[in-house]
Amino acid sequence: PFLASFRRERKMGIDLKAGGRNKHTTKDAPNSNNVYLQLLVKLYKFLVRRAESNFNKVVLHRLFMSRTNKPPLSLSKLIDHMKGQDGKIAVIVGKVTDDVRTFDVPKLRICALGFSETARARIEKAGGEILTFDQLALIAPKGANTVLLRGTKDREALKHFGRAPGVPHSSTKPYVRAKGRKFEKARGRRKSRGYKA
């Protein structure tokens, strides 16, 4: 009888490996050991605390992000976004890259974590200004007259995620070493080979 009552009273445990008690899920520091990034985090933590502004909160949150979540922004996209935004500073928590398809670069003020060599040269040649985030903190501590931008997160790897390739109603891209007739083009892929899914 004692054993029976003990078995009845036994409760389910918490699966700690599956994230059981972890209530703190938001990042509060970057994973990177980059000293300059950590100094920027220190600066923007101070600004969030002392200069009440949503802009600083967003910038700080983006500084914590991983590399895939801080995608680069091309010069062409940046120019498009800055049309009709005269006198404002473009702010990108990420890298600015060059675009050879763009011929005319207007005069721009840009603040970003990094620039490719050619993008930097083209911006400066057009009479533009390149700022770092500590310089931005002095110019616009509350983010006044700034346009906060970010690149697109689309990457090739995402095409392979989802339902298994070949399963009905799946448009997932398979991992194939070539796109020829001999590679995953038989049964289930063509009407002439049994059926097409």
PDB file of C-alpha atoms in Angstrom:
ATOM      1  CA  PRO A   1       0.000   0.000   0.000  1.00  0.00           C
ATOM      2  CA  PHE A   2       2.847   2.424   0.793  1.00  0.00           C
ATOM      3  CA  LEU A   3       4.499   1.842  -2.610  1.00  0.00           C
ATOM      4  CA  ALA A   4       1.171   2.259  -4.398  1.00  0.00           C
ATOM      5  CA  SER A   5       0.550   5.662  -2.729  1.00  0.00           C
ATOM      6  CA  PHE A   6       4.159   6.713  -3.514  1.00  0.00           C
ATOM      7  CA  ARG A   7       3.676   5.858  -7.198  1.00  0.00           C
ATOM      8  CA  ARG A   8       0.407   7.834  -7.306  1.00  0.00           C
ATOM      9  CA  GLU A   9       1.958  10.972  -5.766  1.00  0.00           C
ATOM     10  CA  ARG A  10       4.983  11.058  -8.045  1.00  0.00           C
ATOM     11  CA  LYS A  11       4.905  14.198 -10.251  1.00  0.00           C
ATOM     12  CA  MET A  12       6.223  14.861 -13.752  1.00  0.00           C
ATOM     13  CA  GLY A  13       9.695  16.387 -13.813  1.00  0.00           C
ATOM     14  CA  ILE A  14      10.818  19.363 -15.885  1.00  0.00           C
ATOM     15  CA  ASP A  15      12.748  18.565 -19.021  1.00  0.00           C
ATOM     16  CA  LEU A  16      15.607  21.014 -18.398  1.00  0.00           C
ATOM     17  CA  LYS A  17      17.397  20.029 -21.589  1.00  0.00           C
ATOM     18  CA  ALA A  18      14.417  21.173 -23.673  1.00  0.00           C
ATOM     19  CA  GLY A  19      14.564  24.620 -22.059  1.00  0.00           C
ATOM     20  CA  GLY A  20      12.422  23.783 -19.002  1.00  0.00           C
ATOM     21  CA  ARG A  21      13.046  26.604 -16.535  1.00  0.00           C
ATOM     22  CA  ASN A  22      14.658  29.050 -18.951  1.00  0.00           C
ATOM     23  CA  LYS A  23      12.370  32.083 -18.716  1.00  0.00           C
ATOM     24  CA  HIS A  24      15.071  34.502 -19.946  1.00  0.00           C
ATOM     25  CA  THR A  25      15.035  34.110 -23.713  1.00  0.00           C
ATOM     26  CA  THR A  26      15.956  37.594 -24.993  1.00  0.00           C
ATOM     27  CA  LYS A  27      19.602  38.397 -25.676  1.00  0.00           C
ATOM     28  CA  ASP A  28      21.222  41.048 -23.484  1.00  0.00           C
ATOM     29  CA  ALA A  29      24.743  40.897 -24.928  1.00  0.00           C
ATOM     30  CA  PRO A  30      26.308  40.052 -28.277  1.00  0.00           C
ATOM     31  CA  ASN A  31      27.930  36.623 -28.689  1.00  0.00           C
ATOM     32  CA  SER A  32      30.877  38.280 -30.415  1.00  0.00           C
ATOM     33  CA  ASN A  33      34.081  39.039 -28.510  1.00  0.00           C
ATOM     34  CA  ASN A  34      34.749  42.107 -30.689  1.00  0.00           C
ATOM     35  CA  VAL A  35      35.970  44.814 -28.282  1.00  0.00           C
ATOM     36  CA  TYR A  36      34.626  47.669 -30.431  1.00  0.00           C
ATOM     37  CA  LEU A  37      31.170  46.093 -30.609  1.00  0.00           C
ATOM     38  CA  GLN A  38      31.161  45.633 -26.838  1.00  0.00           C
ATOM     39  CA  LEU A  39      32.077  49.308 -26.368  1.00  0.00           C
ATOM     40  CA  LEU A  40      29.159  50.318 -28.599  1.00  0.00           C
ATOM     41  CA  VAL A  41      26.861  48.115 -26.503  1.00  0.00           C
ATOM     42  CA  LYS A  42      28.109  49.885 -23.373  1.00  0.00           C
ATOM     43  CA  LEU A  43      27.457  53.292 -24.972  1.00  0.00           C
ATOM     44  CA  TYR A  44      23.953  52.459 -26.202  1.00  0.00           C
ATOM     45  CA  LYS A  45      22.991  50.818 -22.896  1.00  0.00           C
ATOM     46  CA  PHE A  46      23.818  54.166 -21.293  1.00  0.00           C
ATOM     47  CA  LEU A  47      21.786  56.067 -23.917  1.00  0.00           C
ATOM     48  CA  VAL A  48      18.783  53.753 -23.440  1.00  0.00           C
ATOM     49  CA  ARG A  49      18.970  54.422 -19.702  1.00  0.00           C
ATOM     50  CA  ARG A  50      19.535  58.192 -19.844  1.00  0.00           C
ATOM     51  CA  ALA A  51      18.162  59.499 -23.176  1.00  0.00           C
ATOM     52  CA  GLU A  52      14.587  58.265 -23.434  1.00  0.00           C
ATOM     53  CA  SER A  53      14.230  57.264 -27.068  1.00  0.00           C
ATOM     54  CA  ASN A  54      12.891  54.206 -28.852  1.00  0.00           C
ATOM     55  CA  PHE A  55      15.608  54.636 -31.516  1.00  0.00           C
ATOM     56  CA  ASN A  56      18.364  53.764 -29.037  1.00  0.00           C
ATOM     57  CA  LYS A  57      16.459  50.693 -27.817  1.00  0.00           C
ATOM     58  CA  VAL A  58      16.161  49.386 -31.391  1.00  0.00           C
ATOM     59  CA  VAL A  59      19.849  50.050 -32.154  1.00  0.00           C
ATOM     60  CA  LEU A  60      20.932  48.285 -28.942  1.00  0.00           C
ATOM     61  CA  HIS A  61      18.690  45.310 -29.707  1.00  0.00           C
ATOM     62  CA  ARG A  62      20.197  45.046 -33.204  1.00  0.00           C
ATOM     63  CA  LEU A  63      23.752  45.253 -31.834  1.00  0.00           C
ATOM     64  CA  PHE A  64      23.013  42.049 -29.879  1.00  0.00           C
ATOM     65  CA  MET A  65      21.955  40.198 -33.026  1.00  0.00           C
ATOM     66  CA  SER A  66      23.857  37.391 -34.704  1.00  0.00           C
ATOM     67  CA  ARG A  67      25.615  37.823 -38.027  1.00  0.00           C
ATOM     68  CA  THR A  68      22.736  36.327 -40.055  1.00  0.00           C
ATOM     69  CA  ASN A  69      20.340  38.763 -38.397  1.00  0.00           C
ATOM     70  CA  LYS A  70      22.563  41.743 -39.268  1.00  0.00           C
ATOM     71  CA  PRO A  71      22.510  41.339 -43.072  1.00  0.00           C
ATOM     72  CA  PRO A  72      24.396  43.796 -45.306  1.00  0.00           C
ATOM     73  CA  LEU A  73      22.638  46.531 -47.276  1.00  0.00           C
ATOM     74  CA  SER A  74      23.732  47.356 -50.806  1.00  0.00           C
ATOM     75  CA  LEU A  75      24.467  50.908 -51.915  1.00  0.00           C
ATOM     76  CA  SER A  76      21.680  50.760 -54.538  1.00  0.00           C
ATOM     77  CA  LYS A  77      19.007  49.814 -51.957  1.00  0.00           C
ATOM     78  CA  LEU A  78      20.328  52.471 -49.583  1.00  0.00           C
ATOM     79  CA  ILE A  79      20.064  55.164 -52.302  1.00  0.00           C
ATOM     80  CA  ASP A  80      16.463  54.075 -53.029  1.00  0.00           C
ATOM     81  CA  HIS A  81      15.490  54.305 -49.353  1.00  0.00           C
ATOM     82  CA  MET A  82      17.080  57.748 -48.975  1.00  0.00           C
ATOM     83  CA  LYS A  83      15.154  59.367 -51.846  1.00  0.00           C
ATOM     84  CA  GLY A  84      13.226  62.360 -50.477  1.00  0.00           C
ATOM     85  CA  GLN A  85      15.049  62.141 -47.121  1.00  0.00           C
ATOM     86  CA  ASP A  86      17.293  65.172 -47.624  1.00  0.00           C
ATOM     87  CA  GLY A  87      19.500  66.154 -44.684  1.00  0.00           C
ATOM     88  CA  LYS A  88      18.812  62.905 -42.799  1.00  0.00           C
ATOM     89  CA  ILE A  89      21.364  60.329 -41.699  1.00  0.00           C
ATOM     90  CA  ALA A  90      20.969  56.727 -42.881  1.00  0.00           C
ATOM     91  CA  VAL A  91      21.609  54.315 -39.986  1.00  0.00           C
ATOM     92  CA  ILE A  92      22.410  50.636 -40.654  1.00  0.00           C
ATOM     93  CA  VAL A  93      23.319  48.204 -37.875  1.00  0.00           C
ATOM     94  CA  GLY A  94      25.318  46.106 -40.310  1.00  0.00           C
ATOM     95  CA  LYS A  95      27.615  46.490 -43.300  1.00  0.00           C
ATOM     96  CA  VAL A  96      27.143  48.647 -46.410  1.00  0.00           C
ATOM     97  CA  THR A  97      28.305  46.965 -49.622  1.00  0.00           C
ATOM     98  CA  ASP A  98      28.923  48.334 -53.114  1.00  0.00           C
ATOM     99  CA  ASP A  99      26.691  47.690 -56.130  1.00  0.00           C
ATOM    100  CA  VAL A 100      28.391  47.871 -59.541  1.00  0.00           C
ATOM    101  CA  ARG A 101      24.976  48.238 -61.230  1.00  0.00           C
ATOM    102  CA  THR A 102      24.608  51.712 -59.680  1.00  0.00           C
ATOM    103  CA  PHE A 103      26.366  54.492 -61.575  1.00  0.00           C
ATOM    104  CA  ASP A 104      25.371  57.697 -59.766  1.00  0.00           C
ATOM    105  CA  VAL A 105      25.902  57.950 -56.028  1.00  0.00           C
ATOM    106  CA  PRO A 106      24.349  61.049 -54.411  1.00  0.00           C
ATOM    107  CA  LYS A 107      25.791  62.910 -51.438  1.00  0.00           C
ATOM    108  CA  LEU A 108      24.783  60.904 -48.356  1.00  0.00           C
ATOM    109  CA  ARG A 109      25.435  60.817 -44.615  1.00  0.00           C
ATOM    110  CA  ILE A 110      25.641  57.202 -43.520  1.00  0.00           C
ATOM    111  CA  CYS A 111      26.272  55.549 -40.163  1.00  0.00           C
ATOM    112  CA  ALA A 112      26.976  51.807 -40.227  1.00  0.00           C
ATOM    113  CA  LEU A 113      28.999  49.097 -38.476  1.00  0.00           C
ATOM    114  CA  GLY A 114      31.167  48.654 -41.568  1.00  0.00           C
ATOM    115  CA  PHE A 115      31.667  49.489 -45.235  1.00  0.00           C
ATOM    116  CA  SER A 116      33.240  47.561 -48.076  1.00  0.00           C
ATOM    117  CA  GLU A 117      36.300  49.369 -49.494  1.00  0.00           C
ATOM    118  CA  THR A 118      34.630  50.274 -52.795  1.00  0.00           C
ATOM    119  CA  ALA A 119      31.403  51.440 -51.109  1.00  0.00           C
ATOM    120  CA  ARG A 120      33.405  53.698 -48.756  1.00  0.00           C
ATOM    121  CA  ALA A 121      35.420  55.130 -51.664  1.00  0.00           C
ATOM    122  CA  ARG A 122      32.323  55.848 -53.779  1.00  0.00           C
ATOM    123  CA  ILE A 123      30.423  57.543 -50.924  1.00  0.00           C
ATOM    124  CA  GLU A 124      33.399  59.759 -50.054  1.00  0.00           C
ATOM    125  CA  LYS A 125      34.041  60.594 -53.741  1.00  0.00           C
ATOM    126  CA  ALA A 126      30.435  61.842 -54.041  1.00  0.00           C
ATOM    127  CA  GLY A 127      31.098  64.223 -51.111  1.00  0.00           C
ATOM    128  CA  GLY A 128      29.207  62.043 -48.640  1.00  0.00           C
ATOM    129  CA  GLU A 129      30.020  61.488 -44.968  1.00  0.00           C
ATOM    130  CA  ILE A 130      30.693  58.201 -43.210  1.00  0.00           C
ATOM    131  CA  LEU A 131      29.924  58.046 -39.487  1.00  0.00           C
ATOM    132  CA  THR A 132      30.548  55.524 -36.741  1.00  0.00           C
ATOM    133  CA  PHE A 133      27.958  54.831 -34.026  1.00  0.00           C
ATOM    134  CA  ASP A 134      29.908  56.740 -31.361  1.00  0.00           C
ATOM    135  CA  GLN A 135      29.935  59.800 -33.659  1.00  0.00           C
ATOM    136  CA  LEU A 136      26.199  59.340 -34.229  1.00  0.00           C
ATOM    137  CA  ALA A 137      25.608  59.265 -30.464  1.00  0.00           C
ATOM    138  CA  LEU A 138      27.129  62.780 -30.255  1.00  0.00           C
ATOM    139  CA  ILE A 139      25.263  64.141 -33.304  1.00  0.00           C
ATOM    140  CA  ALA A 140      21.858  62.528 -32.632  1.00  0.00           C
ATOM    141  CA  PRO A 141      21.662  61.057 -29.108  1.00  0.00           C
ATOM    142  CA  LYS A 142      17.902  60.506 -29.502  1.00  0.00           C
ATOM    143  CA  GLY A 143      18.011  59.502 -33.165  1.00  0.00           C
ATOM    144  CA  ALA A 144      16.550  62.766 -34.495  1.00  0.00           C
ATOM    145  CA  ASN A 145      16.708  63.216 -38.306  1.00  0.00           C
ATOM    146  CA  THR A 146      17.821  59.639 -38.899  1.00  0.00           C
ATOM    147  CA  VAL A 147      16.428  56.857 -41.104  1.00  0.00           C
ATOM    148  CA  LEU A 148      16.948  53.397 -39.583  1.00  0.00           C
ATOM    149  CA  LEU A 149      17.457  50.779 -42.305  1.00  0.00           C
ATOM    150  CA  ARG A 150      18.356  47.113 -42.581  1.00  0.00           C
ATOM    151  CA  GLY A 151      19.183  44.625 -45.312  1.00  0.00           C
ATOM    152  CA  THR A 152      17.045  41.709 -46.395  1.00  0.00           C
ATOM    153  CA  LYS A 153      17.501  38.399 -44.589  1.00  0.00           C
ATOM    154  CA  ASP A 154      16.939  36.293 -47.714  1.00  0.00           C
ATOM    155  CA  ARG A 155      19.694  33.725 -48.092  1.00  0.00           C
ATOM    156  CA  GLU A 156      20.036  30.646 -50.246  1.00  0.00           C
ATOM    157  CA  ALA A 157      19.937  28.292 -47.244  1.00  0.00           C
ATOM    158  CA  LEU A 158      16.292  29.230 -46.530  1.00  0.00           C
ATOM    159  CA  LYS A 159      15.197  27.633 -49.825  1.00  0.00           C
ATOM    160  CA  HIS A 160      16.117  24.218 -48.370  1.00  0.00           C
ATOM    161  CA  PHE A 161      13.943  24.629 -45.233  1.00  0.00           C
ATOM    162  CA  GLY A 162      10.369  23.323 -44.971  1.00  0.00           C
ATOM    163  CA  ARG A 163       8.575  20.155 -46.028  1.00  0.00           C
ATOM    164  CA  ALA A 164      10.824  17.464 -47.473  1.00  0.00           C
ATOM    165  CA  PRO A 165      11.536  17.906 -51.190  1.00  0.00           C
ATOM    166  CA  GLY A 166       9.480  15.465 -53.262  1.00  0.00           C
ATOM    167  CA  VAL A 167       6.598  15.367 -50.766  1.00  0.00           C
ATOM    168  CA  PRO A 168       3.276  16.568 -52.272  1.00  0.00           C
ATOM    169  CA  HIS A 169       2.709  20.379 -52.028  1.00  0.00           C
ATOM    170  CA  SER A 170       6.375  20.960 -51.199  1.00  0.00           C
ATOM    171  CA  SER A 171       8.417  23.602 -53.006  1.00  0.00           C
ATOM    172  CA  THR A 172      11.531  22.980 -50.897  1.00  0.00           C
ATOM    173  CA  LYS A 173      14.801  22.944 -52.816  1.00  0.00           C
ATOM    174  CA  PRO A 174      16.692  19.636 -52.559  1.00  0.00           C
ATOM    175  CA  TYR A 175      20.423  19.450 -51.860  1.00  0.00           C
ATOM    176  CA  VAL A 176      21.630  18.152 -55.246  1.00  0.00           C
ATOM    177  CA  ARG A 177      25.178  18.417 -56.588  1.00  0.00           C
ATOM    178  CA  ALA A 178      23.999  19.099 -60.153  1.00  0.00           C
ATOM    179  CA  LYS A 179      20.775  19.974 -61.957  1.00  0.00           C
ATOM    180  CA  GLY A 180      21.113  17.458 -64.818  1.00  0.00           C
ATOM    181  CA  ARG A 181      18.877  14.653 -66.062  1.00  0.00           C
ATOM    182  CA  LYS A 182      20.524  12.074 -63.805  1.00  0.00           C
ATOM    183  CA  PHE A 183      20.038  13.967 -60.522  1.00  0.00           C
ATOM    184  CA  GLU A 184      16.670  13.538 -58.758  1.00  0.00           C
ATOM    185  CA  LYS A 185      14.757  13.713 -62.039  1.00  0.00           C
ATOM    186  CA  ALA A 186      13.241  10.211 -62.147  1.00  0.00           C
ATOM    187  CA  ARG A 187      10.114   8.748 -60.464  1.00  0.00           C
ATOM    188  CA  GLY A 188       7.936  11.422 -58.894  1.00  0.00           C
ATOM    189  CA  ARG A 189       9.632  14.221 -60.795  1.00  0.00           C
ATOM    190  CA  ARG A 190       8.413  13.630 -64.388  1.00  0.00           C
ATOM    191  CA  LYS A 191       5.161  12.302 -65.884  1.00  0.00           C
ATOM    192  CA  SER A 192       7.219  10.083 -68.217  1.00  0.00           C
ATOM    193  CA  ARG A 193       8.787   8.338 -65.189  1.00  0.00           C
ATOM    194  CA  GLY A 194       5.806   6.924 -63.311  1.00  0.00           C
ATOM    195  CA  TYR A 195       4.168  10.078 -61.887  1.00  0.00           C
ATOM    196  CA  LYS A 196       4.891  13.727 -61.103  1.00  0.00           C
ATOM    197  CA  ALA A 197       4.301  14.832 -57.520  1.00  0.00           C
TER     198      ALA A 197
END
